[in-house]
CSV table of C-alpha atoms and ligand atoms in Angstrom, one decimal:
chain,number,residue,atom,x,y,z
L,72,MET,CA,-16.5,31.4,29.0
L,73,GLU,CA,-19.8,30.3,27.6
L,74,THR,CA,-21.8,28.0,29.9
L,75,PHE,CA,-22.5,24.8,28.0
L,76,VAL,CA,-23.9,21.5,29.2
L,77,ASN,CA,-23.6,18.6,26.8
L,78,LYS,CA,-26.9,16.6,26.5
L,79,PRO,CA,-26.4,14.6,23.4
L,80,LYS,CA,-29.2,12.7,21.7
L,81,VAL,CA,-29.1,9.4,19.9
L,82,LEU,CA,-30.7,8.8,16.6
L,83,SER,CA,-31.5,5.1,16.1
L,84,ASN,CA,-33.6,4.0,13.2
L,85,ASN,CA,-35.3,7.4,12.9
L,86,LYS,CA,-36.1,7.5,16.7
L,87,VAL,CA,-34.6,10.0,19.1
L,88,PHE,CA,-33.4,8.8,22.5
L,89,SER,CA,-32.0,10.6,25.5
L,90,PHE,CA,-28.3,9.8,26.0
L,91,PRO,CA,-26.2,8.8,28.0
L,92,LEU,CA,-28.4,6.0,29.2
L,93,ASN,CA,-30.6,7.5,31.9
L,94,MET,CA,-34.2,7.2,33.2
L,95,MET,CA,-35.5,9.1,30.2
L,96,THR,CA,-33.9,6.5,27.8
L,97,PHE,CA,-35.3,3.6,29.9
L,98,HIS,CA,-38.7,5.3,29.9
L,99,GLN,CA,-38.6,5.9,26.1
L,100,LEU,CA,-37.6,2.3,25.5
L,101,TRP,CA,-39.4,0.3,28.1
L,102,GLY,CA,-42.1,2.7,29.5
L,103,VAL,CA,-40.6,2.4,33.1
L,104,VAL,CA,-41.1,5.5,35.2
L,105,THR,CA,-39.2,5.0,38.5
L,106,PRO,CA,-35.6,4.1,39.1
L,107,LYS,CA,-36.8,1.0,41.0
L,108,GLU,CA,-38.7,-0.2,37.9
L,109,ALA,CA,-35.7,0.5,35.7
L,110,LEU,CA,-33.3,-1.3,38.0
L,111,ARG,CA,-35.6,-4.3,38.0
L,112,LYS,CA,-35.7,-4.4,34.2
L,113,LEU,CA,-31.9,-4.0,34.0
L,114,LYS,CA,-31.4,-6.9,36.4
L,115,GLU,CA,-33.8,-8.9,34.2
L,116,VAL,CA,-32.0,-8.2,30.9
L,117,ARG,CA,-28.4,-8.2,31.9
L,118,ILE,CA,-26.2,-11.1,30.7
L,119,LYS,CA,-24.2,-11.9,33.7
L,120,CYS,CA,-20.5,-12.2,33.4
L,121,GLU,CA,-18.3,-12.6,36.5
L,122,ASN,CA,-15.1,-11.4,35.0
L,123,PRO,CA,-15.8,-9.4,31.8
L,124,ARG,CA,-12.7,-9.7,29.6
L,125,ASN,CA,-13.6,-7.2,26.9
L,126,PHE,CA,-15.8,-4.3,25.9
L,127,GLU,CA,-18.8,-6.5,24.8
L,128,GLU,CA,-18.8,-8.8,27.9
L,129,TRP,CA,-18.7,-5.7,30.2
L,130,ALA,CA,-21.5,-3.9,28.4
L,131,LEU,CA,-23.8,-7.0,28.2
L,132,ASP,CA,-23.2,-7.6,31.9
L,133,LYS,CA,-24.5,-4.1,32.7
L,134,ILE,CA,-27.2,-3.4,30.1
L,135,GLY,CA,-28.1,-6.6,28.3
L,136,GLN,CA,-28.6,-7.4,24.6
L,137,GLU,CA,-31.4,-4.9,23.6
L,138,LEU,CA,-29.7,-1.7,24.8
L,139,TYR,CA,-26.4,-3.0,23.6
L,140,ASP,CA,-27.7,-3.6,20.1
L,141,LEU,CA,-29.6,-0.4,20.0
L,142,PHE,CA,-27.0,2.1,21.4
L,143,ILE,CA,-23.6,0.5,21.5
L,144,TYR,CA,-22.7,-2.2,19.0
L,145,GLY,CA,-23.2,-0.3,15.8
L,146,TYR,CA,-21.6,3.0,17.0
L,147,THR,CA,-18.6,1.2,18.5
L,148,LYS,CA,-18.0,-1.0,15.5
L,149,LYS,CA,-18.2,2.1,13.2
L,150,GLN,CA,-15.9,4.1,15.5
L,151,TRP,CA,-13.2,1.6,16.2
L,152,LEU,CA,-13.5,-0.5,13.0
L,153,LYS,CA,-13.3,-3.6,15.2
L,154,GLU,CA,-15.6,-6.0,16.8
L,155,PRO,CA,-16.4,-4.7,20.3
L,156,SER,CA,-15.4,-8.1,21.6
L,157,LEU,CA,-11.8,-7.3,20.6
L,158,LEU,CA,-11.8,-3.9,22.4
L,159,PRO,CA,-10.9,-3.2,26.0
L,160,SER,CA,-13.7,-2.5,28.5
L,161,SER,CA,-12.0,0.7,29.6
L,162,ILE,CA,-13.6,2.3,26.5
L,163,ILE,CA,-17.2,1.6,27.4
L,164,GLN,CA,-16.5,2.3,31.1
L,165,ARG,CA,-16.2,6.0,30.1
L,166,LEU,CA,-20.0,6.1,29.5
L,167,PRO,CA,-22.3,6.9,32.4
L,168,ILE,CA,-25.3,4.7,33.0
L,169,ARG,CA,-27.8,6.5,35.3
L,170,LEU,CA,-30.8,5.7,37.3
L,171,THR,CA,-31.8,9.3,37.4
L,172,TYR,CA,-33.4,11.7,34.8
L,173,GLU,CA,-30.1,13.6,34.6
L,174,GLU,CA,-29.1,14.0,31.0
L,175,ASN,CA,-25.9,16.0,31.4
L,176,TYR,CA,-23.1,13.9,29.9
L,177,PHE,CA,-20.6,15.1,32.5
L,178,THR,CA,-20.5,15.5,36.3
L,179,THR,CA,-17.7,18.0,36.5
L,180,LYS,CA,-18.2,21.2,38.5
L,181,TYR,CA,-17.4,23.6,35.8
L,182,GLN,CA,-18.8,23.1,32.3
L,183,SER,CA,-18.4,25.6,29.6
L,184,MET,CA,-16.9,26.5,26.2
L,185,PRO,CA,-14.3,29.2,25.4
L,186,LYS,CA,-16.4,32.2,24.5
L,187,GLU,CA,-14.9,32.6,21.1
L,188,GLY,CA,-14.1,28.9,20.6
L,189,TYR,CA,-10.9,26.8,21.0
L,190,SER,CA,-9.1,28.2,18.0
L,191,LYS,CA,-9.2,31.7,19.4
L,192,LEU,CA,-8.2,30.5,22.8
L,193,VAL,CA,-5.1,28.7,21.4
L,194,GLU,CA,-4.4,31.7,19.2
L,195,ASN,CA,-4.4,34.0,22.3
L,196,MET,CA,-2.1,31.6,24.2
L,197,LEU,CA,0.4,31.6,21.4
L,198,ASP,CA,0.4,35.4,21.1
L,199,GLY,CA,4.1,36.6,21.0
L,200,ILE,CA,5.4,33.0,20.7
L,201,ASP,CA,7.4,32.0,17.6
L,202,VAL,CA,5.5,29.2,16.0
L,203,LYS,CA,6.8,27.2,13.1
L,204,LEU,CA,4.3,25.1,11.2
L,205,GLU,CA,4.7,22.5,8.5
L,206,GLU,CA,8.1,21.5,9.8
L,207,ASP,CA,9.1,17.9,10.1
L,208,PHE,CA,10.0,17.6,13.8
L,209,PHE,CA,12.0,14.5,13.1
L,210,LYS,CA,14.3,16.4,10.8
L,211,LEU,CA,15.0,19.0,13.5
L,212,ASP,CA,17.9,18.8,15.8
L,213,TRP,CA,15.9,20.1,18.7
L,214,GLU,CA,18.6,19.9,21.3
L,215,LYS,CA,20.5,22.6,19.4
L,216,ILE,CA,17.6,25.1,19.9
L,217,ALA,CA,16.1,24.1,23.2
L,218,ASN,CA,17.0,22.8,26.7
L,219,HIS,CA,13.7,21.1,27.2
L,220,LEU,CA,11.2,19.6,24.8
L,221,VAL,CA,7.5,19.2,25.3
L,222,TYR,CA,6.4,16.5,22.9
L,223,SER,CA,2.7,15.8,22.2
L,224,GLY,CA,3.1,13.5,19.2
L,225,GLU,CA,2.9,9.7,19.0
L,226,VAL,CA,5.3,8.3,21.6
L,227,ASP,CA,6.3,5.4,19.4
L,228,SER,CA,7.3,7.7,16.5
L,229,PHE,CA,9.5,9.6,19.0
L,230,PHE,CA,11.5,6.5,19.6
L,231,LYS,CA,11.5,5.5,15.9
L,232,HIS,CA,9.2,2.6,16.6
L,233,LYS,CA,12.1,0.8,18.3
L,234,TYR,CA,9.8,-1.8,19.9
L,235,GLY,CA,7.1,-1.8,17.2
L,236,SER,CA,4.1,0.5,16.3
L,237,LEU,CA,1.3,1.3,18.7
L,238,GLU,CA,-2.2,1.3,17.3
L,239,TYR,CA,-4.3,4.4,17.0
L,240,ASN,CA,-7.7,5.2,15.7
L,241,THR,CA,-8.8,8.2,13.7
L,242,LEU,CA,-11.7,10.2,12.2
L,243,LYS,CA,-12.2,12.7,9.5
L,244,PHE,CA,-14.6,15.7,9.6
L,245,GLU,CA,-16.9,17.0,7.0
L,246,HIS,CA,-18.3,20.5,7.6
L,247,LYS,CA,-21.5,21.5,5.9
L,248,LYS,CA,-23.7,24.6,5.8
L,249,PHE,CA,-27.5,24.5,6.1
L,250,LYS,CA,-30.2,27.1,6.6
L,251,GLY,CA,-32.0,27.4,9.9
L,252,ASP,CA,-31.8,24.9,12.7
L,253,TYR,CA,-30.5,21.6,11.4
L,254,GLN,CA,-30.9,19.3,14.5
L,255,GLY,CA,-32.1,21.4,17.4
L,256,ASN,CA,-29.2,20.2,19.6
L,257,ALA,CA,-25.4,20.5,19.8
L,258,VAL,CA,-24.7,16.7,19.4
L,259,PHE,CA,-26.4,13.8,17.8
L,260,ASN,CA,-24.9,10.3,17.9
L,261,HIS,CA,-25.9,8.2,14.9
L,262,VAL,CA,-25.8,4.6,16.1
L,263,ASP,CA,-27.1,2.9,12.9
L,264,ILE,CA,-24.3,1.0,11.2
L,265,ASN,CA,-25.5,2.0,7.7
L,266,VAL,CA,-25.2,5.7,8.5
L,267,PRO,CA,-21.6,6.7,7.5
L,268,TYR,CA,-21.0,9.2,10.3
L,269,LEU,CA,-20.8,8.8,14.0
L,270,ARG,CA,-21.8,12.2,15.3
L,271,SER,CA,-23.3,15.4,13.9
L,272,ILE,CA,-22.3,18.6,15.7
L,273,GLU,CA,-24.2,21.8,15.2
L,274,HIS,CA,-21.9,24.5,16.4
L,275,LYS,CA,-24.4,27.2,17.1
L,276,HIS,CA,-25.9,25.2,19.9
L,277,PHE,CA,-22.7,25.4,21.9
L,278,LYS,CA,-23.6,29.0,22.5
L,279,ASN,CA,-25.9,29.2,25.5
L,280,SER,CA,-27.2,32.6,24.2
L,281,TYR,CA,-28.7,30.7,21.3
L,282,LEU,CA,-31.4,29.5,23.6
L,283,LYS,CA,-32.7,33.1,23.6
L,284,HIS,CA,-33.6,32.7,20.0
L,285,TYR,CA,-36.4,30.3,20.9
L,286,THR,CA,-39.3,31.3,18.7
L,287,LEU,CA,-42.1,29.6,16.9
L,288,ASN,CA,-41.0,31.2,13.6
L,289,GLU,CA,-38.5,29.4,11.5
L,290,ASN,CA,-35.0,30.7,11.9
L,291,GLU,CA,-33.4,31.0,8.4
L,292,ASP,CA,-29.9,31.9,9.6
L,293,GLU,CA,-26.9,29.9,8.3
L,294,THR,CA,-25.8,27.0,10.4
L,295,ILE,CA,-22.7,24.9,10.3
L,296,VAL,CA,-22.8,21.2,11.1
L,297,SER,CA,-19.7,18.9,11.3
L,298,PHE,CA,-20.0,15.2,10.7
L,299,ASP,CA,-17.4,12.8,12.4
L,300,ILE,CA,-16.6,10.1,9.9
L,301,PRO,CA,-14.7,7.0,10.9
L,302,ILE,CA,-11.8,6.2,8.6
L,303,SER,CA,-9.0,3.7,8.9
L,304,TYR,CA,-5.7,4.8,10.2
L,305,GLU,CA,-4.0,3.5,7.1
L,306,GLU,CA,-6.1,5.9,5.0
L,307,ASN,CA,-5.7,8.9,7.3
L,308,PRO,CA,-2.6,8.5,9.5
L,309,GLU,CA,-3.6,11.3,11.8
L,310,PRO,CA,-4.0,9.7,15.2
L,311,PHE,CA,-6.9,10.7,17.4
L,312,TYR,CA,-7.4,7.9,19.9
L,313,PRO,CA,-4.9,5.4,21.4
L,314,ILE,CA,-6.2,1.8,21.3
L,315,ARG,CA,-5.3,0.8,24.8
L,316,ASP,CA,-5.9,-3.0,24.7
L,317,GLU,CA,-3.6,-5.4,26.4
L,318,LYS,CA,-1.2,-5.8,23.5
L,319,ASN,CA,-0.8,-2.1,23.0
L,320,SER,CA,-0.6,-1.4,26.8
L,321,ASN,CA,2.3,-3.9,27.1
L,322,LEU,CA,4.1,-2.3,24.2
L,323,TYR,CA,3.5,1.2,25.6
L,324,SER,CA,5.1,0.1,28.9
L,325,GLN,CA,8.3,-0.5,27.1
L,326,TYR,CA,8.2,3.1,25.6
L,327,PHE,CA,7.2,4.4,29.1
L,328,ASN,CA,10.5,3.0,30.4
L,329,LEU,CA,12.4,4.8,27.6
L,330,LYS,CA,10.6,8.0,28.4
L,331,LYS,CA,11.8,7.9,32.0
L,332,MET,CA,15.4,8.0,30.8
L,333,LEU,CA,14.9,11.4,29.2
L,334,PRO,CA,14.5,14.1,31.9
L,335,ASN,CA,14.8,16.9,29.3
L,336,VAL,CA,11.7,15.8,27.4
L,337,THR,CA,8.1,16.1,28.7
L,338,PHE,CA,5.6,13.9,26.9
L,339,GLY,CA,2.0,15.0,27.0
L,340,GLY,CA,-1.5,14.6,25.6
L,341,ARG,CA,-3.4,11.5,24.3
L,342,LEU,CA,-0.5,10.6,22.0
L,343,GLY,CA,2.4,11.4,24.2
L,344,GLU,CA,0.9,9.6,27.2
L,345,TYR,CA,-0.9,7.0,25.1
L,346,LYS,CA,-4.1,7.6,27.2
L,347,TYR,CA,-7.7,8.2,26.3
L,348,LEU,CA,-7.8,11.5,28.0
L,349,ASP,CA,-10.7,14.0,27.9
L,350,ILE,CA,-9.9,17.6,27.4
L,351,ASP,CA,-10.2,18.6,31.1
L,352,GLN,CA,-7.8,15.8,32.0
L,353,THR,CA,-5.4,16.8,29.2
L,354,ILE,CA,-5.4,20.4,30.5
L,355,ALA,CA,-5.0,19.4,34.1
L,356,SER,CA,-2.1,17.1,33.2
L,357,ALA,CA,-0.5,20.0,31.1
L,358,MET,CA,-0.8,22.4,34.0
L,359,THR,CA,0.8,20.0,36.5
L,360,LYS,CA,3.6,19.3,34.1
L,361,ALA,CA,4.2,23.0,33.5
L,362,LYS,CA,4.2,23.7,37.2
L,363,ASN,CA,6.8,20.9,37.8
L,364,LEU,CA,8.9,22.3,35.0
L,365,LEU,CA,8.9,25.8,36.5
L,366,ARG,CA,9.7,24.4,39.9
L,367,ALA,CA,12.7,22.5,38.5
L,368,LYS,CA,14.0,25.6,36.8
O,183,UDP,N1,-20.5,4.8,22.6
O,183,UDP,C1,-21.5,4.1,22.0
O,183,UDP,N2,-22.7,4.8,21.6
O,183,UDP,C2,-22.8,6.1,21.7
O,183,UDP,C3,-21.7,6.8,22.3
O,183,UDP,C4,-20.6,6.1,22.8
O,183,UDP,O1,-21.5,2.9,21.8
O,183,UDP,O2,-23.8,6.7,21.3
O,183,UDP,C5,-19.3,4.0,23.0
O,183,UDP,C6,-18.2,4.0,22.0
O,183,UDP,O3,-17.6,2.7,22.0
O,183,UDP,C7,-17.3,5.1,22.4
O,183,UDP,C8,-17.4,4.9,23.9
O,183,UDP,O4,-18.7,4.6,24.2
O,183,UDP,O5,-16.0,4.8,21.9
O,183,UDP,C9,-17.0,6.2,24.7
O,183,UDP,O6,-17.8,7.3,24.2
O,183,UDP,P1,-17.4,8.8,24.4
O,183,UDP,O7,-18.6,9.6,24.1
O,183,UDP,O8,-16.8,8.9,25.8
O,183,UDP,O9,-16.2,9.0,23.3
O,183,UDP,P2,-15.5,10.3,22.8
O,183,UDP,O10,-16.0,11.5,23.6
O,183,UDP,O11,-14.0,10.1,23.2
O,183,UDP,O12,-15.7,10.3,21.4
């Protein structure tokens, strides 16, 4: 594994800020230095809401209008193609807000990337396994070839949209090559609404060893940068994120009841569980399910 700690930066109107919101961000914006000063300011700017009913009310209650407009509104509207007031607060509750100078996005004990990347990791896991690609699963009679099915596609498609369609959100990626160091960091969030992409990811910064290249000479090596571009699900029906608002959660609970009636099918992943899972949660869930399957054998 390659040690990697994610410390994204936000680019807002040509200014760079530390992110997720932490003491450095509050310092950059308000000039406050101590957690006490930052807390005082946050208490002053928050727009109190006893029972936040949606994303926007929750965010304004915690951080107030200025931070919300600067870091959250544009990015969220771009990503979800919806007004944040129409989104569930669970989406924004994923984001840490810190009164320390800690810039690490995550607090998990182990943080690293597969040494040769995820493609190689998956390739190795599938070594010796018969993989069929470009097959339409729904045209297969899987029960003729397997006793048990692990299904990680959209749960509503599995049941032929019996109760209606769940909503998903999607992105497309554009990969570009540049010379040298494009942005000096693995991840930049682009929060301005007029910038068409959400994030730019410069892959070489995932390698911790890259830090050793620190030099005052310009590095002219090739670099690859991927841009996440929001696109509507109708244009690109490849689902990435479940939209777990009240309407979709209610619909999903109907599919959940159907799932329970199929002991020979294991549903997994963001789409099979209709949950906004992070990769560590997805892997943990897959491992638990695999153990349970082996135990039941
Ligand atoms: N978000 C934001 N500004 C940012 C980063 C995130 O407003 O610069 C909001 C956005 O609504 C996003 C949510 O916070 O959907 C959760 O962000 P996270 O980085 O966890 O999303 P993911 O890693 O799944 O893309």
